[in-house]
Amino acid sequence: KIFITGALGQIGSELTIKLRNIYGTDNVIATDIRKNDSEAAQSGPFEVVDVTDTKTMIETARKYEADTIIHMAALLSATAEKNPVFAWNLNMGGLMNALESARELKAQFFTPSSIGAFGPSTPKDQTPQDTIQRPTTMYGVNKVAGELLADYYYHKFGVDTRGLRFPGLISYVTPPGGGTTDYAVEIYYEAIKNGRYTSYIDKGTYMDMMYMPDALNAIIDLMEADSSKLIHRNSFNVTAMSFEPEEIAAEIRNSIPGFEISYDVDPARQQIADSWPNSIDATAAKEEWGFKAEYDLEKMTIDMLEKLKK
Ligand code: VAH
């Protein structure tokens, strides 16, 4: 049984559906802080779980005899920066409860890290798998602490923990909430609706990105990978592309001639973006478990606009 927290979030909502298609609906238990009318909540087993409530978390995972725990419940970077104390409690308290559940149930464990786990002193171009990690955001502090905690549970308790440092993720299913990279999602919705977009991230700001189908496959490929082949665990750099606002705007213009981008920079989210890498190196993921991304900027743009037009 696969137990997912944050199953109604940006990644969780699509991951739940994909896992149900692969492993069987009744084998994938979706949980989140509240239910909604989404397919992930309605199409199979669902439980209301507040990941900061240790008792409910462990009892619910035990009830289903979970053998895999996928912990997705967290606050993203911009929201975390506005509520740093709440972010620490949710991001770290929730992770601790999820790891304790995995330890008790001897379950395999996945939780995502992020390019946000890097900071201003990290090499910014082709950021290596093993390098300096001194992030300057609460989200980044949570991600570095989370990587170390998950590795600790592997070395100390033998929990099979695995993770991915995700770049900005782009999808047409569940709009993200509170991220810094979300301009790259909003721009597609606005392109269809208004033929123009005002970006809160400045031109020339490079960030790694990935289309959601590639992110979901990366999670499944990592979790299915031969444990003896893994040199790293928490967490692997993965990326599909790196671009700045002018480049995604130009790609959209290839499908929607006349599309215009303008700028109204949000200093808070620009500061977060400026502290992150321009591009990261995913060699370790490719070598240790065969990571590869199918979508580049051109292919993603065609698919996003096609799906959003429907
Ligand atoms: C965010 N989309 O912006 C998330 C992600 C790398 C970015 O962590 O916070």
CSV table of C-alpha atoms and ligand atoms in Angstrom, one decimal:
chain,number,residue,atom,x,y,z
A,1,LYS,CA,0.0,0.0,0.0
A,2,ILE,CA,1.3,3.4,-1.0
A,3,PHE,CA,0.5,6.2,1.5
A,4,ILE,CA,0.8,9.8,0.1
A,5,THR,CA,0.7,12.9,2.2
A,6,GLY,CA,-0.1,16.2,0.5
A,7,ALA,CA,-1.9,14.1,-2.2
A,8,LEU,CA,-4.0,17.1,-3.3
A,9,GLY,CA,-1.0,19.4,-3.9
A,10,GLN,CA,0.7,20.4,-7.2
A,11,ILE,CA,2.7,17.1,-7.4
A,12,GLY,CA,0.6,14.9,-5.2
A,13,SER,CA,-2.6,15.3,-7.2
A,14,GLU,CA,-1.1,14.0,-10.4
A,15,LEU,CA,1.2,11.5,-8.7
A,16,THR,CA,-1.8,9.9,-6.9
A,17,ILE,CA,-3.7,9.3,-10.2
A,18,LYS,CA,-0.6,8.0,-12.0
A,19,LEU,CA,0.3,5.6,-9.1
A,20,ARG,CA,-3.3,4.3,-9.0
A,21,ASN,CA,-3.1,3.6,-12.7
A,22,ILE,CA,0.1,1.6,-12.2
A,23,TYR,CA,-0.3,-0.1,-8.8
A,24,GLY,CA,-4.1,-0.3,-8.5
A,25,THR,CA,-6.5,2.2,-7.0
A,26,ASP,CA,-7.0,0.5,-3.7
A,27,ASN,CA,-3.3,0.3,-3.2
A,28,VAL,CA,-2.8,4.1,-3.2
A,29,ILE,CA,-4.1,6.0,-0.1
A,30,ALA,CA,-4.3,9.7,-0.7
A,31,THR,CA,-4.2,11.9,2.3
A,32,ASP,CA,-4.3,15.7,2.8
A,33,ILE,CA,-5.2,18.3,5.4
A,34,ARG,CA,-8.7,18.5,3.9
A,35,LYS,CA,-10.7,16.8,1.2
A,36,ASN,CA,-11.8,18.5,-2.1
A,37,ASP,CA,-13.7,17.4,-5.2
A,38,SER,CA,-10.5,16.6,-7.2
A,39,GLU,CA,-10.0,13.3,-8.9
A,40,ALA,CA,-7.2,12.4,-6.5
A,41,ALA,CA,-9.6,12.9,-3.6
A,42,GLN,CA,-12.5,11.2,-5.2
A,43,SER,CA,-11.1,8.3,-7.3
A,44,GLY,CA,-9.9,6.1,-4.5
A,45,PRO,CA,-9.0,5.7,-0.7
A,46,PHE,CA,-8.7,9.1,1.0
A,47,GLU,CA,-8.0,10.1,4.6
A,48,VAL,CA,-7.8,13.6,6.2
A,49,VAL,CA,-4.4,13.7,7.8
A,50,ASP,CA,-2.6,16.7,9.4
A,51,VAL,CA,1.0,15.6,9.1
A,52,THR,CA,1.9,17.7,12.1
A,53,ASP,CA,-0.4,15.5,14.2
A,54,THR,CA,2.0,12.6,15.1
A,55,LYS,CA,-0.8,10.3,16.4
A,56,THR,CA,-3.1,10.6,13.4
A,57,MET,CA,-0.3,10.3,10.9
A,58,ILE,CA,1.1,7.1,12.4
A,59,GLU,CA,-2.3,5.5,13.2
A,60,THR,CA,-3.6,6.1,9.6
A,61,ALA,CA,-0.4,4.8,8.0
A,62,ARG,CA,-0.6,1.7,10.3
A,63,LYS,CA,-4.3,1.2,9.5
A,64,TYR,CA,-3.4,0.7,5.8
A,65,GLU,CA,-0.2,-1.2,6.6
A,66,ALA,CA,1.6,1.2,4.3
A,67,ASP,CA,4.8,-0.3,2.8
A,68,THR,CA,5.6,2.9,0.9
A,69,ILE,CA,5.3,6.5,2.3
A,70,ILE,CA,5.5,9.4,-0.2
A,71,HIS,CA,5.6,12.6,1.8
A,72,MET,CA,4.6,15.6,-0.3
A,73,ALA,CA,2.9,17.8,2.3
A,74,ALA,CA,4.9,21.1,2.7
A,75,LEU,CA,4.8,24.8,2.2
A,76,LEU,CA,6.6,26.1,-0.9
A,77,SER,CA,9.3,28.8,-0.9
A,78,ALA,CA,7.4,32.1,-1.2
A,79,THR,CA,4.7,31.1,1.3
A,80,ALA,CA,7.3,29.7,3.7
A,81,GLU,CA,9.2,33.0,3.5
A,82,LYS,CA,6.0,34.8,4.6
A,83,ASN,CA,5.4,32.4,7.5
A,84,PRO,CA,8.8,31.1,8.5
A,85,VAL,CA,7.8,29.7,12.0
A,86,PHE,CA,4.7,27.9,10.6
A,87,ALA,CA,6.8,26.7,7.7
A,88,TRP,CA,9.4,25.2,10.1
A,89,ASN,CA,6.7,23.4,12.1
A,90,LEU,CA,4.8,22.1,9.1
A,91,ASN,CA,7.8,21.2,6.9
A,92,MET,CA,10.0,19.7,9.6
A,93,GLY,CA,7.4,18.5,12.0
A,94,GLY,CA,5.5,16.8,9.2
A,95,LEU,CA,8.7,15.3,7.8
A,96,MET,CA,9.7,13.9,11.2
A,97,ASN,CA,6.3,12.2,11.6
A,98,ALA,CA,6.4,10.8,8.1
A,99,LEU,CA,9.9,9.4,8.7
A,100,GLU,CA,8.9,7.9,12.1
A,101,SER,CA,5.9,6.3,10.4
A,102,ALA,CA,8.2,4.8,7.8
A,103,ARG,CA,10.6,3.6,10.4
A,104,GLU,CA,7.9,1.9,12.4
A,105,LEU,CA,6.2,0.3,9.4
A,106,LYS,CA,9.6,-0.6,7.7
A,107,ALA,CA,8.2,1.3,4.7
A,108,GLN,CA,10.2,2.7,1.7
A,109,PHE,CA,10.2,6.5,1.8
A,110,PHE,CA,10.2,9.4,-0.7
A,111,THR,CA,10.1,13.1,-0.1
A,112,PRO,CA,11.2,15.8,-2.5
A,113,SER,CA,14.0,18.3,-2.0
A,114,SER,CA,14.5,21.3,-4.4
A,115,ILE,CA,16.9,23.5,-6.2
A,116,GLY,CA,15.9,25.7,-3.2
A,117,ALA,CA,18.3,23.6,-1.1
A,118,PHE,CA,21.1,25.6,-2.7
A,119,GLY,CA,22.1,29.2,-1.8
A,120,PRO,CA,24.1,32.2,-3.0
A,121,SER,CA,27.5,30.6,-2.2
A,122,THR,CA,26.6,27.5,-4.2
A,123,PRO,CA,28.2,27.3,-7.7
A,124,LYS,CA,25.4,28.7,-9.9
A,125,ASP,CA,26.1,27.1,-13.3
A,126,GLN,CA,25.8,23.3,-13.6
A,127,THR,CA,25.5,23.0,-9.8
A,128,PRO,CA,27.1,19.7,-8.8
A,129,GLN,CA,25.4,16.9,-6.9
A,130,ASP,CA,27.7,17.3,-3.9
A,131,THR,CA,28.4,21.0,-3.2
A,132,ILE,CA,27.9,23.9,-0.8
A,133,GLN,CA,24.3,24.1,0.5
A,134,ARG,CA,23.8,27.3,2.6
A,135,PRO,CA,20.3,28.5,1.4
A,136,THR,CA,19.0,31.8,2.7
A,137,THR,CA,15.3,31.0,2.7
A,138,MET,CA,13.3,29.1,5.3
A,139,TYR,CA,12.2,26.7,2.6
A,140,GLY,CA,15.8,26.1,1.7
A,141,VAL,CA,16.8,25.5,5.3
A,142,ASN,CA,13.9,23.0,5.6
A,143,LYS,CA,15.1,21.3,2.4
A,144,VAL,CA,18.7,20.9,3.5
A,145,ALA,CA,17.6,19.8,7.0
A,146,GLY,CA,15.2,17.4,5.3
A,147,GLU,CA,17.9,15.9,3.1
A,148,LEU,CA,20.1,15.3,6.1
A,149,LEU,CA,17.3,13.9,8.2
A,150,ALA,CA,16.2,11.4,5.5
A,151,ASP,CA,19.9,10.3,5.0
A,152,TYR,CA,20.1,10.0,8.8
A,153,TYR,CA,17.0,7.6,8.9
A,154,TYR,CA,18.8,5.5,6.2
A,155,HIS,CA,22.1,5.3,8.0
A,156,LYS,CA,20.8,5.0,11.6
A,157,PHE,CA,17.6,3.0,11.1
A,158,GLY,CA,17.9,1.4,7.7
A,159,VAL,CA,14.8,3.2,6.3
A,160,ASP,CA,15.0,3.0,2.5
A,161,THR,CA,14.7,6.8,2.0
A,162,ARG,CA,15.1,8.4,-1.4
A,163,GLY,CA,14.6,12.0,-2.7
A,164,LEU,CA,14.9,14.3,-5.7
A,165,ARG,CA,15.9,18.0,-5.8
A,166,PHE,CA,13.1,19.2,-8.1
A,167,PRO,CA,13.4,22.3,-10.2
A,168,GLY,CA,10.4,24.4,-10.8
A,169,LEU,CA,7.6,22.0,-11.9
A,170,ILE,CA,5.1,23.0,-14.6
A,171,SER,CA,1.7,21.3,-15.0
A,172,TYR,CA,-1.8,22.1,-16.4
A,173,VAL,CA,-3.7,20.1,-13.9
A,174,THR,CA,-3.2,21.6,-10.4
A,175,PRO,CA,-2.0,25.2,-10.3
A,176,PRO,CA,0.8,25.4,-7.8
A,177,GLY,CA,0.5,27.4,-4.6
A,178,GLY,CA,3.1,29.7,-3.2
A,179,GLY,CA,6.2,28.8,-5.3
A,180,THR,CA,8.8,31.2,-6.8
A,181,THR,CA,9.0,29.3,-10.1
A,182,ASP,CA,5.2,29.5,-10.6
A,183,TYR,CA,5.5,32.4,-13.0
A,184,ALA,CA,6.4,29.6,-15.6
A,185,VAL,CA,3.0,28.0,-15.0
A,186,GLU,CA,0.9,31.2,-14.8
A,187,ILE,CA,2.4,32.4,-18.1
A,188,TYR,CA,0.7,29.6,-20.0
A,189,TYR,CA,-2.7,30.2,-18.4
A,190,GLU,CA,-2.4,33.9,-19.1
A,191,ALA,CA,-1.2,33.3,-22.7
A,192,ILE,CA,-4.4,31.4,-23.4
A,193,LYS,CA,-6.7,33.8,-21.5
A,194,ASN,CA,-5.2,37.2,-22.4
A,195,GLY,CA,-2.4,36.7,-24.9
A,196,ARG,CA,-0.1,38.5,-22.5
A,197,TYR,CA,1.6,38.0,-19.1
A,198,THR,CA,3.1,40.3,-16.5
A,199,SER,CA,6.0,38.4,-14.9
A,200,TYR,CA,7.0,38.9,-11.2
A,201,ILE,CA,10.4,37.4,-12.0
A,202,ASP,CA,12.8,39.7,-13.9
A,203,LYS,CA,14.1,39.0,-17.4
A,204,GLY,CA,17.4,37.2,-17.4
A,205,THR,CA,16.6,35.2,-14.3
A,206,TYR,CA,17.5,31.6,-15.1
A,207,MET,CA,16.0,28.7,-13.2
A,208,ASP,CA,15.8,25.0,-13.7
A,209,MET,CA,12.4,23.7,-14.7
A,210,MET,CA,10.7,20.4,-15.6
A,211,TYR,CA,7.4,19.3,-17.0
A,212,MET,CA,5.2,17.4,-14.6
A,213,PRO,CA,5.1,14.1,-16.6
A,214,ASP,CA,8.9,13.9,-16.3
A,215,ALA,CA,8.8,14.7,-12.6
A,216,LEU,CA,6.3,11.9,-11.9
A,217,ASN,CA,8.3,9.4,-14.0
A,218,ALA,CA,11.5,10.4,-12.1
A,219,ILE,CA,9.8,9.6,-8.7
A,220,ILE,CA,8.6,6.2,-9.9
A,221,ASP,CA,12.0,5.4,-11.6
A,222,LEU,CA,13.9,6.4,-8.5
A,223,MET,CA,11.6,4.3,-6.2
A,224,GLU,CA,11.9,1.3,-8.4
A,225,ALA,CA,15.6,1.6,-8.8
A,226,ASP,CA,18.0,-1.1,-7.5
A,227,SER,CA,18.9,0.0,-4.0
A,228,SER,CA,22.5,-1.4,-4.4
A,229,LYS,CA,23.1,0.9,-7.3
A,230,LEU,CA,22.4,4.1,-5.3
A,231,ILE,CA,25.4,6.1,-4.1
A,232,HIS,CA,23.3,9.1,-3.3
A,233,ARG,CA,19.8,9.1,-1.7
A,234,ASN,CA,18.7,12.4,-0.4
A,235,SER,CA,18.6,14.0,-2.7
A,236,PHE,CA,19.4,13.7,-6.4
A,237,ASN,CA,19.7,16.8,-8.7
A,238,VAL,CA,17.2,16.4,-11.5
A,239,THR,CA,16.3,18.9,-14.2
A,240,ALA,CA,15.0,19.0,-17.8
A,241,MET,CA,15.7,22.6,-18.9
A,242,SER,CA,16.8,26.0,-17.6
A,243,PHE,CA,15.3,29.2,-19.0
A,244,GLU,CA,14.6,32.8,-18.2
A,245,PRO,CA,11.2,34.6,-18.8
A,246,GLU,CA,12.2,36.0,-22.2
A,247,GLU,CA,12.9,32.5,-23.5
A,248,ILE,CA,9.6,30.9,-22.4
A,249,ALA,CA,7.8,34.0,-23.8
A,250,ALA,CA,9.5,33.5,-27.2
A,251,GLU,CA,8.6,29.8,-27.2
A,252,ILE,CA,4.9,30.7,-26.5
A,253,ARG,CA,5.1,33.2,-29.3
A,254,ASN,CA,5.8,30.3,-31.7
A,255,SER,CA,2.3,29.0,-30.9
A,256,ILE,CA,0.6,32.3,-30.1
A,257,PRO,CA,2.0,35.0,-32.4
A,258,GLY,CA,1.8,38.4,-30.7
A,259,PHE,CA,2.0,37.1,-27.2
A,260,GLU,CA,3.5,39.8,-25.0
A,261,ILE,CA,5.4,39.6,-21.7
A,262,SER,CA,5.9,42.6,-19.4
A,263,TYR,CA,7.5,42.8,-16.0
A,264,ASP,CA,6.4,43.9,-12.5
A,265,VAL,CA,9.1,42.4,-10.4
A,266,ASP,CA,8.2,41.1,-6.9
A,267,PRO,CA,11.3,41.9,-4.8
A,268,ALA,CA,10.5,39.0,-2.3
A,269,ARG,CA,10.3,36.3,-5.0
A,270,GLN,CA,13.1,37.8,-7.1
A,271,GLN,CA,15.4,37.7,-4.1
A,272,ILE,CA,14.5,34.0,-3.6
A,273,ALA,CA,15.1,33.3,-7.3
A,274,ASP,CA,18.4,35.1,-7.3
A,275,SER,CA,19.7,32.9,-4.5
A,276,TRP,CA,19.1,29.7,-6.5
A,277,PRO,CA,21.2,28.1,-9.2
A,278,ASN,CA,21.0,29.1,-12.9
A,279,SER,CA,21.3,25.4,-13.9
A,280,ILE,CA,22.0,22.2,-12.0
A,281,ASP,CA,23.9,19.0,-13.1
A,282,ALA,CA,21.9,15.8,-13.1
A,283,THR,CA,24.7,13.4,-13.9
A,284,ALA,CA,24.4,11.4,-10.6
A,285,ALA,CA,20.7,10.7,-11.3
A,286,LYS,CA,21.5,9.6,-14.9
A,287,GLU,CA,24.3,7.4,-13.8
A,288,GLU,CA,22.8,5.8,-10.7
A,289,TRP,CA,19.2,5.1,-11.8
A,290,GLY,CA,18.9,6.2,-15.5
A,291,PHE,CA,17.1,9.5,-15.0
A,292,LYS,CA,16.1,11.2,-18.3
A,293,ALA,CA,13.6,13.9,-19.1
A,294,GLU,CA,11.4,13.6,-22.3
A,295,TYR,CA,10.2,17.2,-22.4
A,296,ASP,CA,12.3,20.3,-23.4
A,297,LEU,CA,10.9,23.8,-23.5
A,298,GLU,CA,9.6,23.5,-27.0
A,299,LYS,CA,7.8,20.1,-26.4
A,300,MET,CA,6.4,21.2,-23.1
A,301,THR,CA,5.0,24.5,-24.5
A,302,ILE,CA,3.2,22.7,-27.3
A,303,ASP,CA,1.7,20.2,-24.9
A,304,MET,CA,0.8,22.8,-22.2
A,305,LEU,CA,-1.0,25.2,-24.7
A,306,GLU,CA,-2.8,22.3,-26.4
A,307,LYS,CA,-4.1,20.9,-23.0
A,308,LEU,CA,-5.0,24.4,-21.7
A,309,LYS,CA,-6.9,25.2,-24.9
A,310,LYS,CA,-9.3,22.3,-24.2
B,1,VAH,C1,9.0,26.7,-5.3
B,1,VAH,N1,8.1,25.3,-7.1
B,1,VAH,O1,9.0,27.6,-6.1
B,1,VAH,C2,8.8,25.3,-5.8
B,1,VAH,C3,10.1,24.7,-6.0
B,1,VAH,C4,12.3,24.9,-7.1
B,1,VAH,C5,11.0,25.6,-6.9
B,1,VAH,O2,10.7,24.3,-4.8
B,1,VAH,O3,9.1,26.9,-4.1
